[in-house]
């Protein structure tokens, strides 16, 4: 089972919200869509789910064209950012609604819901309303509803953005296990790159409705195809130094070392990050960020250097990577 | 203590315009105060209440008032919901349609009641002319007791449905669209969405509209006064109209006060029941919709 988007676009009032999107998500693969807000990642999900109509291109599941099908006919399981649970129904009733609509018998409904609630460890909360659940529990109910749909594709729209940072980290392994166990193409939308890296085998970086790059987390970090990707992926942000030849040289903060020769600089400020320290150094080429070990002493005369292979060259005008 | 001081201005106002007249009427209902007593209040040992209990005209008016209130409010809620659902759709010129739909409600009741009185006039109004030329029969919409009350109900529905629609439209806009989208993914039809999402989440607003409208319809005065004057044969007479006649036609202030207080007790118990129902419904629907 694969999900395939072919030149998918969405145009509203002569403006492309999403343009010429082509990608394939394999069976048993989780692909994350990341990008700044307004880049079209949620729209992409809605196009796949059929909640918004596509203007161009086609959406296919395992070679079957679903572009013109209604949302109900598409067999997609979606987890909404707000979880979209009905506040006046309890967990059991919320899950039961979809099964009832699809005409599943009472006995089968009960056993299926029991099964899925055991899976997300919420059977003891079956009689609670959403308001009586924590954010993490609500999210699991929303996931349970998507699982009950037994879809061919899973779509997760910022499922963790309503949870606090600690909880997000706690839930990640559980969510990853549940999603991967389904062995179905999954698209995971997030604006948090750490979450994307943790959840997905591949990441698609979107910029103004277009895909900048689709690749593994490792490659996105080490071989970004454009300045946009290089800046978007990796925190603290990559250093961008202007070259005499008009190119932009990108150097990751952890690749820069103190030495006896090289670019001279002055310490502007520093942030302690526990397992490291982030130094801001003022140089002739602007402020440079350096990640250093916490015990690193700051020399009196600061000179900075880095290995040539840690340098990524970009065209200053197009922002595209120059092959080395 | 400082809190109490802050509440004082509105408290004084409420006491002055609401509690004091009420107490005064309660006191007056145990007194004879009419032309016969020279408009001086004389205690009459509950004679007003004796009369009130056996007053067939009052009970007939009460039944008429309840009939008017329940029929018009039910129709207004149903129509208001339909209109609100339509106005909640993305339409061309939605703002214009929304605001123009409020015109009947914005018209002063006396003005619009006069208008309807003319429209339903027999034999010169347009409705009756249509009936005569079409069916060869006069409707006599305001002169026939079995029809006249329906005519007043019709005018009330015309006037106040926009108000109900406005409340329900506000309620509809609080329902997040992703609830419908999630249901659509499960294959829910529009009917299921209405029954399972819209109506349950709209219950507090339906209750609010119901309470407002019941209270107003129960005290209906100007519409009936202008359209029929309570006739024909008292068939459209509301309790407010009857109380007004007692006070300002018969100059029997003691008995008029008794009617007011009696009706007040009845109405407040009605509203208490409605409030209890709403509270239960709201607690059921209460959901912090997490965002």
Coordinates of C-alpha atoms in Angstrom, one line a residue:
Chain A
X1 CA 0.0 0.0 0.0
X2 CA 1.4 3.4 -1.0
X3 CA 0.2 6.9 -1.0
X4 CA 1.1 8.9 -4.1
X5 CA 0.7 12.6 -4.9
X6 CA 1.2 13.6 -8.5
X7 CA 1.6 17.3 -9.2
X8 CA -1.1 18.1 -6.7
X9 CA -2.0 21.8 -6.4
X10 CA -4.6 23.9 -4.8
X11 CA -5.4 27.4 -6.1
X12 CA -7.6 29.9 -4.4
X13 CA -8.3 33.2 -6.1
X14 CA -5.3 32.8 -8.4
X15 CA -3.0 32.1 -5.6
X16 CA -1.3 28.8 -5.2
X17 CA -1.7 27.5 -1.6
X18 CA 0.0 24.3 -2.6
X19 CA 1.8 23.9 -5.9
X20 CA 3.0 21.0 -8.0
X21 CA 3.4 18.6 -5.0
X22 CA 4.7 15.2 -6.0
X23 CA 5.7 12.6 -3.5
X24 CA 5.3 9.0 -2.6
X25 CA 4.8 7.6 0.9
X26 CA 5.6 3.9 1.1
X27 CA 3.9 1.2 3.1
X28 CA 5.1 1.3 6.7
X29 CA 6.6 4.7 6.3
X30 CA 6.0 7.8 8.3
X31 CA 6.6 11.0 6.3
X32 CA 6.7 14.3 8.2
X33 CA 5.6 17.5 6.6
X34 CA 7.4 20.5 8.1
X35 CA 7.6 24.2 7.3
X36 CA 6.8 27.6 8.7
X37 CA 3.2 28.4 9.3
X38 CA 1.3 29.1 6.1
X39 CA 3.6 27.0 4.0
X40 CA 0.7 24.7 3.0
X41 CA 1.3 21.6 5.1
X42 CA -2.2 21.4 6.7
X43 CA -3.7 22.1 3.2
X44 CA -1.8 19.2 1.8
X45 CA -3.3 16.9 4.5
X46 CA -6.8 18.3 3.7
X47 CA -6.3 17.6 0.0
X48 CA -5.3 14.0 0.7
X49 CA -8.3 13.6 3.1
X50 CA -10.6 15.2 0.5
X51 CA -11.7 18.0 2.8
X52 CA -10.5 20.5 0.2
X53 CA -10.7 19.9 -3.5
X54 CA -7.5 19.8 -5.5
X55 CA -7.1 22.2 -8.4
X56 CA -4.5 20.2 -10.3
X57 CA -2.9 16.7 -10.2
X58 CA -4.1 13.5 -8.6
X59 CA -4.0 11.6 -5.3
X60 CA -3.6 7.8 -5.5
X61 CA -3.6 5.0 -2.9
X62 CA -1.9 1.9 -4.2
X63 CA -2.4 3.0 -7.8
X64 CA -6.1 3.7 -7.3
X65 CA -7.0 7.3 -8.1
X66 CA -9.0 8.8 -5.2
X67 CA -8.8 12.4 -6.4
X68 CA -12.5 12.9 -6.9
X69 CA -13.8 10.6 -4.1
X70 CA -15.6 12.1 -1.1
X71 CA -13.8 12.1 2.3
X72 CA -15.9 9.1 3.4
X73 CA -14.9 7.0 0.4
X74 CA -11.2 7.6 0.8
X75 CA -10.3 5.4 3.7
X76 CA -8.1 7.8 5.5
X77 CA -7.8 8.0 9.3
X78 CA -7.1 11.5 10.5
X79 CA -6.1 12.9 13.8
X80 CA -7.0 16.6 14.1
X81 CA -5.0 19.2 15.9
X82 CA -7.9 20.0 18.1
X83 CA -8.7 16.2 18.4
X84 CA -12.3 17.1 17.2
X85 CA -14.0 15.1 19.9
X86 CA -17.7 15.7 20.6
X87 CA -17.9 17.3 24.0
X88 CA -21.3 15.9 24.9
X89 CA -20.4 12.3 24.3
X90 CA -18.1 10.1 26.4
X91 CA -15.1 8.4 25.0
X92 CA -17.0 5.2 24.1
X93 CA -19.8 7.1 22.4
X94 CA -17.3 9.3 20.5
X95 CA -15.7 6.2 19.1
X96 CA -19.0 4.4 18.5
X97 CA -20.4 7.1 16.3
X98 CA -18.3 6.4 13.2
X99 CA -18.9 2.6 13.5
X100 CA -22.6 3.2 13.8
X101 CA -22.6 5.3 10.7
X102 CA -20.9 2.5 8.8
X103 CA -23.4 0.1 10.0
X104 CA -21.3 -2.1 12.3
X105 CA -23.4 -4.3 14.7
X106 CA -23.6 -3.5 18.4
X107 CA -21.6 -6.6 19.4
X108 CA -18.8 -5.9 17.0
X109 CA -18.8 -2.2 17.9
X110 CA -18.3 -3.0 21.6
X111 CA -15.5 -5.5 21.0
X112 CA -13.7 -3.2 18.5
X113 CA -13.8 -0.2 20.8
X114 CA -12.7 -2.4 23.7
X115 CA -9.7 -3.6 21.6
X116 CA -8.6 -0.1 20.5
X117 CA -9.1 1.5 23.9
X118 CA -6.9 -1.3 25.4
X119 CA -4.3 -0.5 22.7
X120 CA -4.2 3.2 23.7
X121 CA -4.6 2.3 27.4
X122 CA -7.8 4.2 27.9
X123 CA -10.4 1.4 28.5
X124 CA -10.9 2.7 32.1
X125 CA -11.8 6.1 30.8
X126 CA -14.5 4.9 28.4
X127 CA -17.3 6.6 30.3
X128 CA -15.5 9.9 30.6
X129 CA -16.3 13.0 28.6
X130 CA -13.4 14.7 26.7
X131 CA -13.5 17.6 29.3
X132 CA -12.6 15.1 32.0
X133 CA -9.6 13.9 30.2
X134 CA -6.1 15.3 30.1
X135 CA -4.7 16.6 26.8
X136 CA -2.6 13.5 26.2
X137 CA -5.6 11.3 26.8
X138 CA -7.8 13.2 24.4
X139 CA -5.1 12.9 21.8
X140 CA -5.1 9.1 22.3
X141 CA -8.9 9.0 21.9
X142 CA -8.5 10.9 18.6
X143 CA -5.9 8.4 17.6
X144 CA -8.2 5.6 18.6
X145 CA -10.9 6.9 16.4
X146 CA -8.5 7.0 13.4
X147 CA -7.4 3.4 14.2
X148 CA -11.0 2.2 14.3
X149 CA -11.5 3.5 10.8
X150 CA -9.0 0.8 9.7
X151 CA -7.9 3.2 7.0
X152 CA -5.3 2.7 4.2
X153 CA -3.6 6.0 5.1
X154 CA -3.0 7.8 8.3
X155 CA -2.9 11.6 8.5
X156 CA -1.8 13.3 11.7
X157 CA -2.3 17.1 11.8
X158 CA 0.0 18.6 14.5
X159 CA -1.3 16.0 17.0
X160 CA 1.0 17.2 19.8
X161 CA 0.8 20.9 19.4
X162 CA -1.8 21.3 22.2
X163 CA 0.4 19.4 24.7
X164 CA 3.1 20.9 26.8
X165 CA 6.8 20.2 26.0
X166 CA 7.4 17.6 28.7
X167 CA 4.3 15.6 27.8
X168 CA 5.2 15.7 24.1
X169 CA 8.5 14.1 24.8
X170 CA 6.9 11.4 27.0
X171 CA 4.2 10.6 24.4
X172 CA 6.5 10.5 21.4
X173 CA 7.7 6.8 21.7
X174 CA 4.2 5.6 22.4
X175 CA 2.8 7.4 19.4
X176 CA 5.6 6.2 17.2
X177 CA 5.0 2.6 18.2
X178 CA 1.2 2.9 17.6
X179 CA 1.6 4.5 14.2
X180 CA 4.4 2.2 13.0
X181 CA 2.6 -0.9 14.1
X182 CA -0.2 -0.1 11.6
X183 CA 2.2 -0.6 8.7
X184 CA 0.4 2.0 6.6
X185 CA 1.5 5.1 4.8
X186 CA 1.4 7.9 7.4
X187 CA 1.8 11.7 7.0
X188 CA 2.7 13.6 10.1
X189 CA 2.3 17.4 9.9
X190 CA 4.2 19.4 12.5
X191 CA 6.0 22.7 12.8
X192 CA 8.4 21.2 15.3
X193 CA 11.5 19.8 13.6
X194 CA 12.6 17.8 16.6
X195 CA 9.2 16.0 16.5
X196 CA 9.5 15.5 12.8
X197 CA 12.9 13.9 13.2
X198 CA 11.8 11.7 16.0
X199 CA 8.6 10.5 14.3
X200 CA 9.4 10.2 10.7
X201 CA 11.7 8.2 8.5
X202 CA 11.6 11.0 5.9
X203 CA 10.8 14.6 6.1
X204 CA 9.4 16.9 3.5
X205 CA 10.3 20.6 4.0
X206 CA 7.6 22.9 2.5
X207 CA 8.1 26.5 1.6
X208 CA 5.4 28.7 0.2
X209 CA 3.4 25.7 -1.0
X210 CA 6.3 24.0 -2.7
X211 CA 8.5 21.1 -1.6
X212 CA 12.0 22.3 -1.0
X213 CA 13.4 18.9 -0.2
X214 CA 12.3 15.4 0.8
X215 CA 14.9 13.4 2.6
X216 CA 15.9 11.5 5.7
X217 CA 16.5 13.6 8.8
X218 CA 20.2 12.9 8.6
X219 CA 20.5 14.2 5.0
X220 CA 18.3 17.2 5.6
X221 CA 20.7 18.3 8.3
X222 CA 23.9 17.4 6.6
X223 CA 23.1 17.9 3.0
X224 CA 20.4 20.6 2.7
X225 CA 19.6 21.4 -0.9
X226 CA 18.9 25.1 -0.2
X227 CA 19.6 27.8 2.3
X228 CA 15.9 27.6 3.4
X229 CA 16.2 24.0 4.4
X230 CA 19.6 24.6 6.1
X231 CA 18.1 27.4 8.1
X232 CA 14.9 25.6 8.9
X233 CA 16.4 22.4 10.1
X234 CA 18.8 22.5 13.0
X235 CA 18.8 24.4 16.2
X236 CA 20.7 26.6 17.0
X237 CA 20.5 27.9 13.4
X238 CA 23.3 27.4 10.9
X239 CA 25.8 30.2 10.5
X240 CA 25.6 32.0 7.2
X241 CA 28.8 33.8 6.1
X242 CA 29.1 35.9 3.0
X243 CA 32.0 35.0 0.8
X244 CA 34.3 37.3 -1.2
X245 CA 33.0 35.5 -4.3
X246 CA 29.4 36.3 -3.5
X247 CA 28.5 32.8 -2.2
X248 CA 27.1 32.0 1.2
X249 CA 28.9 29.6 3.3
X250 CA 26.9 27.7 5.8
X251 CA 28.6 26.3 8.9
X252 CA 26.8 24.4 11.7
X253 CA 27.4 25.9 15.1
X254 CA 28.9 22.6 16.4
X255 CA 31.5 22.5 13.6
X256 CA 33.3 25.6 14.6
X257 CA 36.4 25.4 16.9
X258 CA 38.7 27.8 18.6
X259 CA 42.2 27.8 17.2
X260 CA 45.4 29.9 16.9
X261 CA 44.6 31.4 13.5
X262 CA 41.5 32.1 11.4
X263 CA 38.6 34.5 11.8
X264 CA 38.9 36.7 14.9
X265 CA 36.0 37.4 17.1
X266 CA 34.8 38.8 20.4
X267 CA 32.4 37.2 22.9
X268 CA 29.1 38.9 22.8
X269 CA 27.0 36.6 25.0
X270 CA 26.5 33.0 26.0
X271 CA 23.7 30.6 26.9
X272 CA 24.1 27.6 29.1
X273 CA 22.2 24.6 27.7
X274 CA 23.2 22.1 30.3
X275 CA 25.0 19.6 28.1
X276 CA 26.6 22.4 26.0
X277 CA 27.0 26.1 25.8
X278 CA 25.9 28.4 23.0
X279 CA 28.3 31.2 22.3
X280 CA 27.5 34.3 20.3
X281 CA 30.7 35.8 18.8
X282 CA 31.0 39.1 17.0
X283 CA 33.2 38.9 14.0
X284 CA 33.8 40.9 10.8
X285 CA 31.4 38.6 9.1
X286 CA 28.6 39.2 11.6
X287 CA 27.5 37.3 14.7
X288 CA 28.6 33.6 14.7
X289 CA 26.9 31.0 16.8
X290 CA 29.1 28.3 18.3
X291 CA 28.1 25.2 20.2
X292 CA 30.8 24.2 22.6
X293 CA 31.2 21.7 25.3
X294 CA 30.1 23.1 28.7
X295 CA 33.7 22.9 30.1
X296 CA 35.2 24.7 27.1
X297 CA 37.2 27.7 28.3
X298 CA 37.0 30.9 26.3
X299 CA 40.5 32.0 25.1
X300 CA 41.6 35.6 25.5
X301 CA 42.3 36.0 21.8
X302 CA 39.4 34.3 20.0
X303 CA 40.2 32.8 16.6
X304 CA 37.7 30.6 14.8
X305 CA 38.2 27.8 12.4
X306 CA 36.3 24.8 10.8
X307 CA 37.0 22.0 8.5
X308 CA 36.4 22.6 4.8
X309 CA 34.1 19.6 4.6
X310 CA 31.8 21.1 7.3
X311 CA 31.1 24.0 5.0
X312 CA 28.1 24.1 2.7
X313 CA 28.1 26.5 -0.2
X314 CA 24.9 28.3 -1.4
X315 CA 24.2 30.6 -4.3
X316 CA 23.5 34.0 -2.6
X317 CA 20.8 34.9 -5.1
X318 CA 18.9 31.7 -5.6
X319 CA 19.6 30.3 -2.2
X320 CA 20.3 26.9 -3.9
X321 CA 23.2 24.7 -2.9
X322 CA 26.3 24.8 -5.0
X323 CA 27.8 21.4 -5.6
X324 CA 31.1 21.0 -4.1
Chain B
X1 CA -17.7 44.5 51.9
X2 CA -16.1 46.5 49.1
X3 CA -17.7 44.1 46.6
X4 CA -21.1 44.8 48.0
X5 CA -20.5 48.5 47.5
X6 CA -19.7 47.9 43.9
X7 CA -22.9 46.0 43.4
X8 CA -25.0 48.6 45.2
X9 CA -25.8 50.9 42.2
X10 CA -27.3 48.1 40.1
X11 CA -28.9 46.6 43.2
X12 CA -30.7 49.9 44.0
X13 CA -31.8 50.2 40.4
X14 CA -33.2 46.6 40.4
X15 CA -35.0 47.1 43.7
X16 CA -36.5 50.4 42.4
X17 CA -37.8 49.1 39.1
X18 CA -38.4 45.5 39.9
X19 CA -38.7 44.5 43.6
X20 CA -40.6 47.6 44.9
X21 CA -43.4 47.5 42.3
X22 CA -43.7 43.8 42.8
X23 CA -44.0 44.2 46.6
X24 CA -46.4 47.0 46.1
X25 CA -48.5 44.8 43.8
X26 CA -48.4 41.9 46.2
X27 CA -49.6 44.3 49.0
X28 CA -52.3 45.8 46.7
X29 CA -53.6 42.3 45.8
X30 CA -54.9 42.0 49.4
X31 CA -56.7 45.4 49.2
X32 CA -59.7 46.8 47.4
X33 CA -58.6 49.8 45.4
X34 CA -61.1 50.9 42.8
X35 CA -63.5 53.6 41.9
X36 CA -65.9 52.1 44.5
X37 CA -63.4 52.8 47.3
X38 CA -62.6 56.2 45.9
X39 CA -59.2 54.8 44.8
X40 CA -58.1 54.3 48.4
X41 CA -56.6 51.0 49.3
X42 CA -58.8 49.2 51.9
X43 CA -57.8 45.7 53.1
X44 CA -60.3 43.1 51.9
X45 CA -59.2 39.8 53.5
X46 CA -58.2 38.1 50.3
X47 CA -61.4 38.8 48.5
X48 CA -59.4 39.6 45.3
X49 CA -57.8 36.2 45.4
X50 CA -61.2 34.5 46.0
X51 CA -62.5 36.3 42.9
X52 CA -59.3 35.5 41.0
X53 CA -59.6 31.7 41.5
X54 CA -63.2 31.7 40.3
X55 CA -62.7 34.2 37.4
X56 CA -63.6 32.1 34.3
X57 CA -62.4 34.9 32.0
X58 CA -59.0 34.9 33.5
X59 CA -58.5 31.2 33.1
X60 CA -59.8 31.4 29.6
X61 CA -57.3 34.2 28.9
X62 CA -54.5 32.1 30.6
X63 CA -55.3 29.2 28.2
X64 CA -55.3 31.5 25.3
X65 CA -52.0 33.1 26.4
X66 CA -50.4 29.6 26.8
X67 CA -51.8 28.5 23.4
X68 CA -50.4 31.7 21.8
X69 CA -47.0 31.3 23.6
X70 CA -46.4 27.6 22.9
X71 CA -47.5 27.6 19.3
X72 CA -45.6 30.8 18.3
X73 CA -42.5 29.9 20.3
X74 CA -42.3 26.3 18.9
X75 CA -42.7 27.6 15.3
X76 CA -40.2 30.4 15.9
X77 CA -37.6 27.9 17.3
X78 CA -38.0 25.5 14.3
X79 CA -38.0 28.3 11.7
X80 CA -35.3 30.2 13.5
X81 CA -33.1 27.0 13.4
X82 CA -33.7 26.5 9.7
X83 CA -32.9 30.2 8.9
X84 CA -29.8 30.1 11.2
X85 CA -28.5 27.0 9.4
X86 CA -29.0 28.7 6.0
X87 CA -27.4 31.9 7.1
X88 CA -24.4 30.0 8.5
X89 CA -23.6 28.7 5.0
X90 CA -21.1 30.5 2.9
X91 CA -23.5 32.6 0.8
X92 CA -23.0 35.5 -1.6
X93 CA -23.7 38.8 0.1
X94 CA -24.0 37.0 3.4
X95 CA -23.6 40.1 5.5
X96 CA -26.4 41.8 3.6
X97 CA -28.8 38.9 3.9
X98 CA -28.0 38.5 7.6
X99 CA -28.7 42.1 8.4
X100 CA -31.8 42.4 6.2
X101 CA -33.3 39.3 7.9
X102 CA -33.4 41.3 11.1
X103 CA -35.7 44.0 9.7
X104 CA -39.0 42.4 11.1
X105 CA -37.4 42.2 14.5
X106 CA -36.1 45.8 14.4
X107 CA -39.6 47.2 13.5
X108 CA -41.6 48.6 16.5
X109 CA -44.3 46.1 17.3
X110 CA -47.2 48.6 17.1
X111 CA -46.0 49.6 13.6
X112 CA -45.8 46.1 12.3
X113 CA -49.0 45.0 14.0
X114 CA -50.8 47.9 12.3
X115 CA -49.4 46.7 9.0
X116 CA -50.6 43.1 9.6
X117 CA -54.0 44.4 10.7
X118 CA -54.3 46.1 7.4
X119 CA -53.0 43.1 5.4
X120 CA -55.5 40.9 7.1
X121 CA -58.4 43.4 7.0
X122 CA -61.7 42.0 5.8
X123 CA -62.8 42.8 3.1
X124 CA -60.2 45.4 2.0
X125 CA -56.8 43.9 2.9
X126 CA -54.7 42.1 0.2
X127 CA -55.1 38.7 1.8
X128 CA -58.8 38.8 1.8
X129 CA -58.9 40.1 -1.7
X130 CA -56.8 37.2 -2.9
X131 CA -59.0 34.8 -1.0
X132 CA -62.1 36.3 -2.5
X133 CA -60.8 36.3 -6.1
X134 CA -59.1 33.0 -5.8
X135 CA -61.5 30.9 -3.7
X136 CA -64.5 33.1 -3.9
X137 CA -64.6 33.0 -0.1
X138 CA -63.7 35.6 2.6
X139 CA -61.2 34.5 5.2
X140 CA -62.3 37.0 7.9
X141 CA -58.8 36.5 9.5
X142 CA -59.4 38.9 12.4
X143 CA -63.1 38.6 12.9
X144 CA -63.5 34.8 13.3
X145 CA -62.6 33.6 16.8
X146 CA -61.2 30.2 15.6
X147 CA -58.9 32.0 13.1
X148 CA -58.0 35.3 14.8
X149 CA -55.6 33.8 17.3
X150 CA -53.7 32.1 14.5
X151 CA -53.4 35.4 12.7
X152 CA -51.8 36.9 15.8
X153 CA -49.5 33.9 16.2
X154 CA -48.6 34.4 12.5
X155 CA -47.7 38.0 13.1
X156 CA -45.7 37.2 16.2
X157 CA -43.7 34.5 14.3
X158 CA -43.0 36.9 11.5
X159 CA -41.7 39.5 13.9
X160 CA -39.6 37.4 16.3
X161 CA -38.2 34.5 14.3
X162 CA -35.2 36.7 13.2
X163 CA -34.4 37.2 16.9
X164 CA -34.3 33.4 17.5
X165 CA -32.3 32.9 14.3
X166 CA -29.8 35.5 15.5
X167 CA -29.3 33.7 18.9
X168 CA -29.0 30.3 17.1
X169 CA -26.6 31.7 14.5
X170 CA -24.4 32.9 17.2
X171 CA -24.5 29.4 18.7
X172 CA -23.7 27.8 15.4
X173 CA -20.6 29.9 15.0
X174 CA -19.2 28.5 18.3
X175 CA -19.2 25.0 16.9
X176 CA -15.7 24.2 15.5
X177 CA -15.7 23.2 11.9
X178 CA -13.3 20.2 12.4
X179 CA -16.1 18.4 14.3
X180 CA -18.0 18.3 11.1
X181 CA -14.9 17.4 9.1
X182 CA -14.1 14.5 11.4
X183 CA -17.7 13.3 11.0
X184 CA -17.5 13.6 7.2
X185 CA -14.4 11.4 7.2
X186 CA -16.4 8.8 9.0
X187 CA -19.1 9.0 6.3
X188 CA -21.7 11.0 8.3
X189 CA -24.6 12.5 6.3
X190 CA -25.9 16.0 6.8
X191 CA -28.8 14.6 8.8
X192 CA -26.4 12.8 11.2
X193 CA -24.3 15.9 11.5
X194 CA -27.4 17.9 12.4
X195 CA -28.6 15.4 14.9
X196 CA -25.3 14.3 16.5
X197 CA -23.3 17.5 16.4
X198 CA -25.3 20.7 15.7
X199 CA -28.4 20.1 17.9
X200 CA -26.6 18.8 21.0
X201 CA -24.0 21.6 20.9
X202 CA -26.8 24.1 20.2
X203 CA -28.9 23.1 23.2
X204 CA -27.7 25.9 25.5
X205 CA -28.6 28.4 22.8
X206 CA -31.9 26.7 22.1
X207 CA -32.7 26.9 25.8
X208 CA -31.7 30.6 25.9
X209 CA -34.0 31.4 22.9
X210 CA -36.8 29.4 24.4
X211 CA -36.6 31.2 27.8
X212 CA -36.5 34.6 26.2
X213 CA -39.3 33.9 23.9
X214 CA -41.5 32.1 26.4
X215 CA -41.3 35.0 28.8
X216 CA -42.0 37.6 26.1
X217 CA -44.9 35.6 24.5
X218 CA -46.4 35.0 27.9
X219 CA -46.6 38.7 28.5
X220 CA -47.8 39.6 25.0
X221 CA -49.7 42.9 25.0
X222 CA -49.0 45.4 22.2
X223 CA -49.3 43.0 19.3
X224 CA -52.7 41.8 20.4
X225 CA -53.9 45.2 21.5
X226 CA -53.1 46.8 18.1
X227 CA -54.2 43.8 15.9
X228 CA -57.5 42.7 17.6
X229 CA -57.8 44.6 20.9
X230 CA -58.4 41.1 22.4
X231 CA -61.4 40.3 20.3
X232 CA -63.3 38.9 18.7
X233 CA -65.3 37.8 21.7
X234 CA -62.1 37.9 23.9
X235 CA -60.7 35.0 21.8
X236 CA -57.3 36.6 21.5
X237 CA -57.2 38.3 24.9
X238 CA -53.9 37.7 26.8
X239 CA -53.6 38.0 30.5
X240 CA -51.5 41.1 30.2
X241 CA -54.4 42.6 28.2
X242 CA -56.9 41.5 30.8
X243 CA -54.8 43.1 33.6
X244 CA -54.6 46.3 31.7
X245 CA -58.4 46.4 31.1
X246 CA -59.0 45.9 34.8
X247 CA -56.6 48.6 35.9
X248 CA -57.2 51.3 33.2
X249 CA -60.7 50.6 31.9
X250 CA -62.5 49.3 35.0
X251 CA -60.2 51.2 37.4
X252 CA -59.9 48.2 39.7
X253 CA -56.3 48.4 40.7
X254 CA -56.6 45.9 43.5
X255 CA -57.9 43.1 41.2
X256 CA -55.5 44.1 38.4
X257 CA -52.6 43.7 40.9
X258 CA -54.0 40.2 41.8
X259 CA -53.9 39.2 38.2
X260 CA -50.4 40.4 37.8
X261 CA -49.1 38.7 40.9
X262 CA -50.9 35.5 40.0
X263 CA -49.5 35.5 36.5
X264 CA -46.1 36.4 37.8
X265 CA -46.1 33.3 40.1
X266 CA -47.2 31.1 37.3
X267 CA -44.7 32.5 34.9
X268 CA -41.8 32.4 37.3
X269 CA -42.5 28.7 38.1
X270 CA -42.6 28.1 34.3
X271 CA -39.2 29.8 33.9
X272 CA -37.8 27.9 36.9
X273 CA -38.7 24.6 35.2
X274 CA -37.2 25.8 31.9
X275 CA -34.1 26.9 33.7
X276 CA -33.7 23.5 35.4
X277 CA -34.1 21.8 32.1
X278 CA -31.5 24.0 30.5
X279 CA -29.1 23.6 33.3
X280 CA -29.3 19.8 33.0
X281 CA -28.9 20.1 29.2
X282 CA -26.0 22.4 29.6
X283 CA -24.2 20.2 32.1
X284 CA -24.6 17.4 29.6
X285 CA -23.3 19.4 26.8
X286 CA -20.7 21.3 28.8
X287 CA -17.6 20.7 27.3
X288 CA -14.5 22.5 27.4
X289 CA -13.7 22.2 23.8
X290 CA -10.0 22.0 24.0
X291 CA -8.1 24.4 21.8

